[in-house]
CSV table of C-alpha atoms in Angstrom, one decimal:
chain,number,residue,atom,x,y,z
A,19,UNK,CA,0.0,0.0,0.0
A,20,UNK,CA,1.0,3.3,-0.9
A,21,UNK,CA,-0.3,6.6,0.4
A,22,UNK,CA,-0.2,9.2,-1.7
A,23,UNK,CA,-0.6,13.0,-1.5
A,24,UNK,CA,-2.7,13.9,-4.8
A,25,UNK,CA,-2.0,17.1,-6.8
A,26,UNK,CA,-6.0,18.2,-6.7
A,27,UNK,CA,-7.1,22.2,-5.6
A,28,UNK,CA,-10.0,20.7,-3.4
A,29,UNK,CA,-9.3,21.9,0.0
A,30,UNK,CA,-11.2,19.1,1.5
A,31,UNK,CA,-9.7,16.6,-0.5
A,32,UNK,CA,-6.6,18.2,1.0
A,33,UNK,CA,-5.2,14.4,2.4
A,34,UNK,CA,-3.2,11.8,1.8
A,35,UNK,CA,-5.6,8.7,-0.3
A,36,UNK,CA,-4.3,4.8,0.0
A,37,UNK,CA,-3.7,3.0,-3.4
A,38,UNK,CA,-2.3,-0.5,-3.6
A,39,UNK,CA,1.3,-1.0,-5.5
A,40,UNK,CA,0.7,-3.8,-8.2
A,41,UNK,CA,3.3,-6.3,-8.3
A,42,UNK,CA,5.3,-4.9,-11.3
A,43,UNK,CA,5.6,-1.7,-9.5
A,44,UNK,CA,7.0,-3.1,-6.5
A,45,UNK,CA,10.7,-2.8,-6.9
A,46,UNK,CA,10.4,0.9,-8.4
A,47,UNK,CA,7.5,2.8,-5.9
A,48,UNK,CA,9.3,4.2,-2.3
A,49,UNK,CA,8.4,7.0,-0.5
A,50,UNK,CA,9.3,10.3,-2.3
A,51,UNK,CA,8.9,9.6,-6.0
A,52,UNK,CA,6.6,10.6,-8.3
A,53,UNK,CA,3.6,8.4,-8.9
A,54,UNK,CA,0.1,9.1,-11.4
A,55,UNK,CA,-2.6,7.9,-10.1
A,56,UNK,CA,-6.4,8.0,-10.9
A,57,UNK,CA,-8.7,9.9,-8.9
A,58,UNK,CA,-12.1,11.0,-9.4
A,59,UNK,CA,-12.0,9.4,-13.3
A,60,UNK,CA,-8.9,11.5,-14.3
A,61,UNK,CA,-5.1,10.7,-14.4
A,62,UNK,CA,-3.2,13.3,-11.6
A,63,UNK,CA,0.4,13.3,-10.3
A,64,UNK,CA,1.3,12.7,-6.6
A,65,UNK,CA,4.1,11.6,-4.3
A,66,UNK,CA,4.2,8.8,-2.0
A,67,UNK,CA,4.4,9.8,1.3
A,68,UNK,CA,4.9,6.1,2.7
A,69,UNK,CA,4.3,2.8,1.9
A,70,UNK,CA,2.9,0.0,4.2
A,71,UNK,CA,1.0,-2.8,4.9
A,72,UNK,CA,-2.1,-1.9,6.4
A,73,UNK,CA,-4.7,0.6,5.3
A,74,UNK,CA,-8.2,2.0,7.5
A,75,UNK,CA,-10.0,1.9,3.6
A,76,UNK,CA,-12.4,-1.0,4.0
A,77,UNK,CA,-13.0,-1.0,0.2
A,78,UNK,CA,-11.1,-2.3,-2.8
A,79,UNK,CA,-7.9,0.1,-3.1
A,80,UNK,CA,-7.2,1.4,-6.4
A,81,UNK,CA,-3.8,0.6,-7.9
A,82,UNK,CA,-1.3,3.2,-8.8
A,83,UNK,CA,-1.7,3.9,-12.6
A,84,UNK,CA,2.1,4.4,-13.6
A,85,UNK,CA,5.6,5.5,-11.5
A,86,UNK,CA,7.4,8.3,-14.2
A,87,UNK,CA,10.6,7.7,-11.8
A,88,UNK,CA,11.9,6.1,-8.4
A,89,UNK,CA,13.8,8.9,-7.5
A,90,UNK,CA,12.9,10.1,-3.6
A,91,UNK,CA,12.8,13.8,-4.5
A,92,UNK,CA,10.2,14.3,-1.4
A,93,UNK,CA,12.2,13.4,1.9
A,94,UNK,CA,10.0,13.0,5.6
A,95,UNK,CA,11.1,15.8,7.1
A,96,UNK,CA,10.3,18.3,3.9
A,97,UNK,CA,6.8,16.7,3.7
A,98,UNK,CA,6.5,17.1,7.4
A,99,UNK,CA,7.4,20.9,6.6
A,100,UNK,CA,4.9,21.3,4.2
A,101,UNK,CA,2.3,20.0,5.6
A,102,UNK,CA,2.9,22.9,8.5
A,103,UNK,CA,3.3,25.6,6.4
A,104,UNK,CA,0.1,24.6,4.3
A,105,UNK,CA,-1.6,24.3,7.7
A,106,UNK,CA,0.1,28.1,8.9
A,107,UNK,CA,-0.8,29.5,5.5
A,108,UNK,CA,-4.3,28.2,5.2
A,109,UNK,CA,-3.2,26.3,2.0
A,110,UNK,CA,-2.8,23.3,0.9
A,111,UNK,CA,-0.1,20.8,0.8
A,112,UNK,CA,-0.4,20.3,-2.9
A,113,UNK,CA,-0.6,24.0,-3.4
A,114,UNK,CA,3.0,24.2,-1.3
A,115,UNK,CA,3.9,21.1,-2.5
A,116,UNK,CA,4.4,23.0,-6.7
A,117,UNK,CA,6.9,25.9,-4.8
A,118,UNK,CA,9.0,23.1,-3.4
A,119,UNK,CA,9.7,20.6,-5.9
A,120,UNK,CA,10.9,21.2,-9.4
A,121,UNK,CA,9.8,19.7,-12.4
A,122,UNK,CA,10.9,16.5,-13.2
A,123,UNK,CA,13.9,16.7,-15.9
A,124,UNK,CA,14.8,12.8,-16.8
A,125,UNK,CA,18.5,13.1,-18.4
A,126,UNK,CA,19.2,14.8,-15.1
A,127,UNK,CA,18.0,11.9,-13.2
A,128,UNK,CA,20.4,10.0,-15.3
A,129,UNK,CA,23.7,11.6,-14.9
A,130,UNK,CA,25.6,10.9,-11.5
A,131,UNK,CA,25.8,13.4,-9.0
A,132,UNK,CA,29.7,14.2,-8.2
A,133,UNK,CA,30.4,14.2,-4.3
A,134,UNK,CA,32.9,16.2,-1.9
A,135,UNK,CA,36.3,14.4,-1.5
A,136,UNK,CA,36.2,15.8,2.1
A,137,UNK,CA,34.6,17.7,4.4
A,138,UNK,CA,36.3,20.8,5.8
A,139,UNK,CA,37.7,22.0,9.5
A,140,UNK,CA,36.2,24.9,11.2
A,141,UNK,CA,36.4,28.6,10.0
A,142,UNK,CA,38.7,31.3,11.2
A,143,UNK,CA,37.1,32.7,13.7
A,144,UNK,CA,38.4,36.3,13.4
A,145,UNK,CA,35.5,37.6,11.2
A,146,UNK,CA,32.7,37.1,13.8
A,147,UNK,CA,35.5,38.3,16.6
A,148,UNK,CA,34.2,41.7,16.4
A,149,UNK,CA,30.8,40.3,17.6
A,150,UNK,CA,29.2,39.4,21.1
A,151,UNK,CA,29.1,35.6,21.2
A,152,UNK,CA,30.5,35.7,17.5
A,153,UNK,CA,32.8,33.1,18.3
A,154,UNK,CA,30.4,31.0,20.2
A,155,UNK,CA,27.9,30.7,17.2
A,156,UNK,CA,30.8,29.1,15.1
A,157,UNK,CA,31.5,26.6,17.7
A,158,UNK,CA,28.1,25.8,18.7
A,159,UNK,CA,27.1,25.2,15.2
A,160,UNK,CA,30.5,22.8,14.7
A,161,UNK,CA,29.2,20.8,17.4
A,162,UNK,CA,26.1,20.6,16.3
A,163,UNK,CA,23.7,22.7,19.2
A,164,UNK,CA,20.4,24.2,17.7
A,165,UNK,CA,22.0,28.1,18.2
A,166,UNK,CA,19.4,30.7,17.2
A,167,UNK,CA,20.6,34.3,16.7
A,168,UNK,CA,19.6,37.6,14.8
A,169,UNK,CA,22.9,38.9,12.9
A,170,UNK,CA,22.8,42.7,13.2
A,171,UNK,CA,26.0,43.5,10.8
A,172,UNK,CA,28.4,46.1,10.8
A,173,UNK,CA,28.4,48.4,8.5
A,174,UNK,CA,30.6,47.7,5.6
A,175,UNK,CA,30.5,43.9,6.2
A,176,UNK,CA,31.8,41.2,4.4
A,177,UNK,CA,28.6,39.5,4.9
A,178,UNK,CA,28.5,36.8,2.3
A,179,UNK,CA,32.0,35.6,3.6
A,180,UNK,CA,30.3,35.6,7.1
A,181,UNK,CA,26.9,33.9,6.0
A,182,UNK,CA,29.6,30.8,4.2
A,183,UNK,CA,31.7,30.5,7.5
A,184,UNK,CA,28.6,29.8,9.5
A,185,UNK,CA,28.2,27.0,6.9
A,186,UNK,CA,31.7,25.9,7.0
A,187,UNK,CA,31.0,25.5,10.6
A,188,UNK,CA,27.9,23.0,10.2
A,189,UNK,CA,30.0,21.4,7.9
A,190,UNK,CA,32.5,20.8,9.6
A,191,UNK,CA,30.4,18.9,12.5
A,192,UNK,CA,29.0,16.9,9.7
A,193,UNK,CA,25.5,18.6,9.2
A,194,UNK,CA,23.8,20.6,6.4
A,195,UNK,CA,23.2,23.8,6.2
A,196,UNK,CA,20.9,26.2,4.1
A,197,UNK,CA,21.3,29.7,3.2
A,198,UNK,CA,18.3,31.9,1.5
A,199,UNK,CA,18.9,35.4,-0.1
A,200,UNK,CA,16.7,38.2,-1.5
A,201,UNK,CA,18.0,38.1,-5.5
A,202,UNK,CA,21.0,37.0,-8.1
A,203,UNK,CA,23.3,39.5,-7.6
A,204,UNK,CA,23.3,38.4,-3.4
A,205,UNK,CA,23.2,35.1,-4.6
A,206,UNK,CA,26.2,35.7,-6.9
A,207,UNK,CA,28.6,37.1,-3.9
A,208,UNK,CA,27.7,34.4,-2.0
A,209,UNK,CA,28.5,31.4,-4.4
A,210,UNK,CA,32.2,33.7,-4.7
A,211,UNK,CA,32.4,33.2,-1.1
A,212,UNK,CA,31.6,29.6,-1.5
A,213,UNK,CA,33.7,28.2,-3.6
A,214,UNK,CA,36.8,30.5,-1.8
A,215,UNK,CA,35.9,28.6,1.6
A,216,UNK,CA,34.2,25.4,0.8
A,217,UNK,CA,35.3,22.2,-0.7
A,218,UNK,CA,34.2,21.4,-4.3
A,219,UNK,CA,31.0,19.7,-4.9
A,220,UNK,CA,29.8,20.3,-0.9
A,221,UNK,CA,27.4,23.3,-2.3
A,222,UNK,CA,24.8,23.7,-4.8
A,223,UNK,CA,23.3,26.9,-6.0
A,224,UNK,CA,19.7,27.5,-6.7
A,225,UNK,CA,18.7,29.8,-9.3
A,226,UNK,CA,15.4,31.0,-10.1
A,227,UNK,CA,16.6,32.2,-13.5
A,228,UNK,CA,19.0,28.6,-14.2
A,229,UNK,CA,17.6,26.2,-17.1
A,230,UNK,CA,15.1,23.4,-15.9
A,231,UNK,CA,17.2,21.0,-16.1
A,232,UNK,CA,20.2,22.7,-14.8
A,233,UNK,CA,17.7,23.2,-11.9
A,234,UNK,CA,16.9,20.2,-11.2
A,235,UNK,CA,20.2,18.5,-11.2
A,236,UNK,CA,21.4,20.9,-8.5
A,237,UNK,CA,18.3,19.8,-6.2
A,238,UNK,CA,19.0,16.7,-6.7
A,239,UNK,CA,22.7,17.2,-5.7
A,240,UNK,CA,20.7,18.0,-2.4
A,241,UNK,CA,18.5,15.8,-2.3
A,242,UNK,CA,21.0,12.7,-3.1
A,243,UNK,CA,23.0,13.9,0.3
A,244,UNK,CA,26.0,14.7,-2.3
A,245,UNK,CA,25.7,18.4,-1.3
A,246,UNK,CA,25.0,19.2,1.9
A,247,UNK,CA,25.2,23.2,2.0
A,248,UNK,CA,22.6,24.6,-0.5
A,249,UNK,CA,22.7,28.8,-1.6
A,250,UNK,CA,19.5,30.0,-3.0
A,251,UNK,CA,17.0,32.0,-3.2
A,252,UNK,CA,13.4,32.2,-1.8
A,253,UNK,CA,12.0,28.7,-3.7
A,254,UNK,CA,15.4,27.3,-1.8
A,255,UNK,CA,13.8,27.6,1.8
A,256,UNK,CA,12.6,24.0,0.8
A,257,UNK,CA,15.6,22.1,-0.7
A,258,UNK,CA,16.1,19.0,0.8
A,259,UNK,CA,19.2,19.4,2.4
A,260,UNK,CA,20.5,16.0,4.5
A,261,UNK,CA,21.2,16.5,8.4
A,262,UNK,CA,19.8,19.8,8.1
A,263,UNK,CA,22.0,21.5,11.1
A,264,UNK,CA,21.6,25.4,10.0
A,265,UNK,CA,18.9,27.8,8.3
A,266,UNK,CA,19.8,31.4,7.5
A,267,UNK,CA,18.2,34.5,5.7
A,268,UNK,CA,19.5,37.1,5.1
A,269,UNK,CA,18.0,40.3,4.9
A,270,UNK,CA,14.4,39.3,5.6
A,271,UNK,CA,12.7,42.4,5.3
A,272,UNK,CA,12.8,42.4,1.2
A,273,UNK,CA,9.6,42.0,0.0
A,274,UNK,CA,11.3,39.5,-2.3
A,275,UNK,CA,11.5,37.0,0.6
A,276,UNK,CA,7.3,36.7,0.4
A,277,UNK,CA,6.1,34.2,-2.3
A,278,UNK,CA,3.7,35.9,-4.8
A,279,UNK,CA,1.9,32.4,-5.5
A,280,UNK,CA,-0.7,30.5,-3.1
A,281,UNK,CA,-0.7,30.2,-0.2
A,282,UNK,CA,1.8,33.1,-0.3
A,283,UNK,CA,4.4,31.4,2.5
A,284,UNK,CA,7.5,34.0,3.9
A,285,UNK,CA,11.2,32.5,4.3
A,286,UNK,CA,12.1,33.6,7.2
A,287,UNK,CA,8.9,32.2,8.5
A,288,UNK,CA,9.4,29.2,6.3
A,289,UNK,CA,13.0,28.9,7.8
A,290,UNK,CA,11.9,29.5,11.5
A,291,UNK,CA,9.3,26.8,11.6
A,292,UNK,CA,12.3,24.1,9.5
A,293,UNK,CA,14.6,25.1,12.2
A,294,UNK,CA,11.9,23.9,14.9
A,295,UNK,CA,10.6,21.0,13.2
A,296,UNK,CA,14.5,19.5,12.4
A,297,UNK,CA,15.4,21.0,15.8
A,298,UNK,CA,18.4,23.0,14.4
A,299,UNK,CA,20.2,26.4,14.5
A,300,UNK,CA,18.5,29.2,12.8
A,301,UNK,CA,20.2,32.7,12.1
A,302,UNK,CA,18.1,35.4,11.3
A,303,UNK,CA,20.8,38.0,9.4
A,304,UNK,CA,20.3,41.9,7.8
A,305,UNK,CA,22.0,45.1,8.4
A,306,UNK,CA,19.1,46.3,9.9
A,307,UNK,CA,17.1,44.7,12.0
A,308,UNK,CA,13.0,43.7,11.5
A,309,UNK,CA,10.0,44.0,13.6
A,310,UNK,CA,9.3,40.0,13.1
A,311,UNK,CA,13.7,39.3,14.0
A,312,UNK,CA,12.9,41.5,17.0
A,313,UNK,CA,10.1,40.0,18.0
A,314,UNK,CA,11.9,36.5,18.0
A,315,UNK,CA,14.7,38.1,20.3
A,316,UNK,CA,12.4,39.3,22.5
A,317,UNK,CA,10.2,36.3,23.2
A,318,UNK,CA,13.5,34.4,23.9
A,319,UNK,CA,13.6,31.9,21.1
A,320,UNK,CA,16.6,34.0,19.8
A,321,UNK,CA,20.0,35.8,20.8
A,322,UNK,CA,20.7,38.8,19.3
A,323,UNK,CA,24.4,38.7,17.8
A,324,UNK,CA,25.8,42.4,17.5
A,325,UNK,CA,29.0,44.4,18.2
A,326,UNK,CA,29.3,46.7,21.4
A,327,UNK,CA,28.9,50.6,20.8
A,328,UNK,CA,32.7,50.7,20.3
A,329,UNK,CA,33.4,48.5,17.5
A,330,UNK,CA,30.1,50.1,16.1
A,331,UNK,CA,31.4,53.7,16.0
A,332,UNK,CA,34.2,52.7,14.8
A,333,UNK,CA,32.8,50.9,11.8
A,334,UNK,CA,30.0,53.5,10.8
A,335,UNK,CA,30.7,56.6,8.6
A,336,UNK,CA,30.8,59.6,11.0
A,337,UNK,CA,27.8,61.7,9.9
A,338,UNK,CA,27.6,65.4,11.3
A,339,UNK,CA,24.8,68.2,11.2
A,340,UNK,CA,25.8,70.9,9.6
């Protein structure tokens, strides 16, 4: 038996439906792939959630009508996360379900996925030296603690080399980390600093603007475990990243952070609720800081990261009145 979230619009159909796996499907359906199925007299598309033995259907189970590929592109933990932002949002998980998951590109799903020859060591810690508990952060995050912080940065900061050596530092303990910014050209600094600081083929970058099928390769470089730090923006706050150990956005006051399509979903919401679901660090990272970042310092589920008055007069262009 497999169960099987259906790609219909009907918010009260909104759940997952049992079908039985015939016997030539057997070895191909696991949970994650990409099955049709007929519902309602028409052919639809759907992922397996899970397979199993049992079902509470006391009538004759429809079989699953065709399986276009094997390949687990829907891990537990993000169908667990969707079905909580659908929920938050007042969507549906199908509706969520179109933002997270690329279209299916077949000669992608054929070429092997390259992996890292090594994982790296810890970052210098120098560049968060100039903060409160910058330090701190890096080693918490190496030995894998669910940190949460707000970044405030300094004027003039290196920020994307800052963003990668918090993801050094989950690498380094051996756990994934995800970074989501506003647009390309942030994106673009912050593959540079990637590929300065991070070992080949650890990293995938997700563009909006990239080819389908360039797309598509690069989540499944995620979603294969072969890259475990993924760069993107806001369609990225669902990659499948393995060992998730660290979310960040950065500057989450852009209005491009908020999803125009239904059910509208935020990243740094998106991010906050992943990093409480997988139970890992979260940093929450702008020049400036937001009423919602504030608002997570002050209810205590985050520290505030930030330099004393000194080092902040000192980095800040002296304005006078004249």
């Amino acid at each position: 038996m497999a169960r099987v979230v259906v790609d219909v619009p009907l918010a009260h159909l909104d759940r997952p439906f049992d079908y039985a796996v015939p016997e030539k499907l057997a070895d191909t359906v696991q949970a994650g792939c990409r099955v049709r199925v007929r519902f309602s007299g028409q052919l639809v598309d759907g992922f397996v959630l899970e397979l199993g033995e049992t079902t509470g259907f006391t009538g004759k189970l429809m079989p699953l009508a065709h399986v276009p590929s094997g390949e687990p592109v829907l891990t537990p933990q993000v169908a667990r996360l969707l079905r909580t932002i659908a929920d938050r949002y007042a969507g549906t998980m199908s509706d969520v379900l179109r933002l997270a998951v690329p279209p299916r590109r077949a000669a992608a799903e054929k070429k092997p996925t390259p992996t890292p020859e090594s994982l790296p060591g810890p970052p210098d810690p120098a560049g968060f030296a100039r903060y409160q508990a910058g330090p701190a952060l890096l080693d918490a995050l190496a030995e894998g603690r669910p940190a949460r912080a707000v970044w405030t940065a300094l004027p003039g900061e290196d920020w994307p080399t800052r963003l990668v050596e918090l993801c050094r530092a989950a690498l380094s303990g051996r756990r994934g980390a995800l970074v989501v910014v506003p647009d390309g050209k942030d994106l673009d600094r912050l593959e540079v600093a990637a590929a300065r600081l991070l070992p080949e083929h650890s990293y995938t970058v997700l563009r909006a603007g990239d080819s389908p099928e360039k797309r598509y390769r690069r989540f499944l470089a995620a979603s294969r475990g072969a890259a475990q730090v993924v760069l993107g923006t806001r369609a990225a706050m669902f990659a499948p990243v393995r060992d998730l150990g660290l979310v960040v956005v950065w500057d989450d006051g852009d209005d491009l952070h908020s999803d125009e399509h239904a059910p509208y979903p935020h990243a740094r919401d998106v991010l906050v609720q992943r990093a409480w679901l997988d139970n890992c660090a979260a940093v929450v990272a702008a020049t400036a800081r937001t009423a919602e970042a504030a608002l997570l310092v002050e209810s205590g589920w985050a520290h505030e990261l930030v330099a004393d008055r000194a080092v902040l007069r000192s980095a800040a262009p002296r304005v006078q009145a004249l």
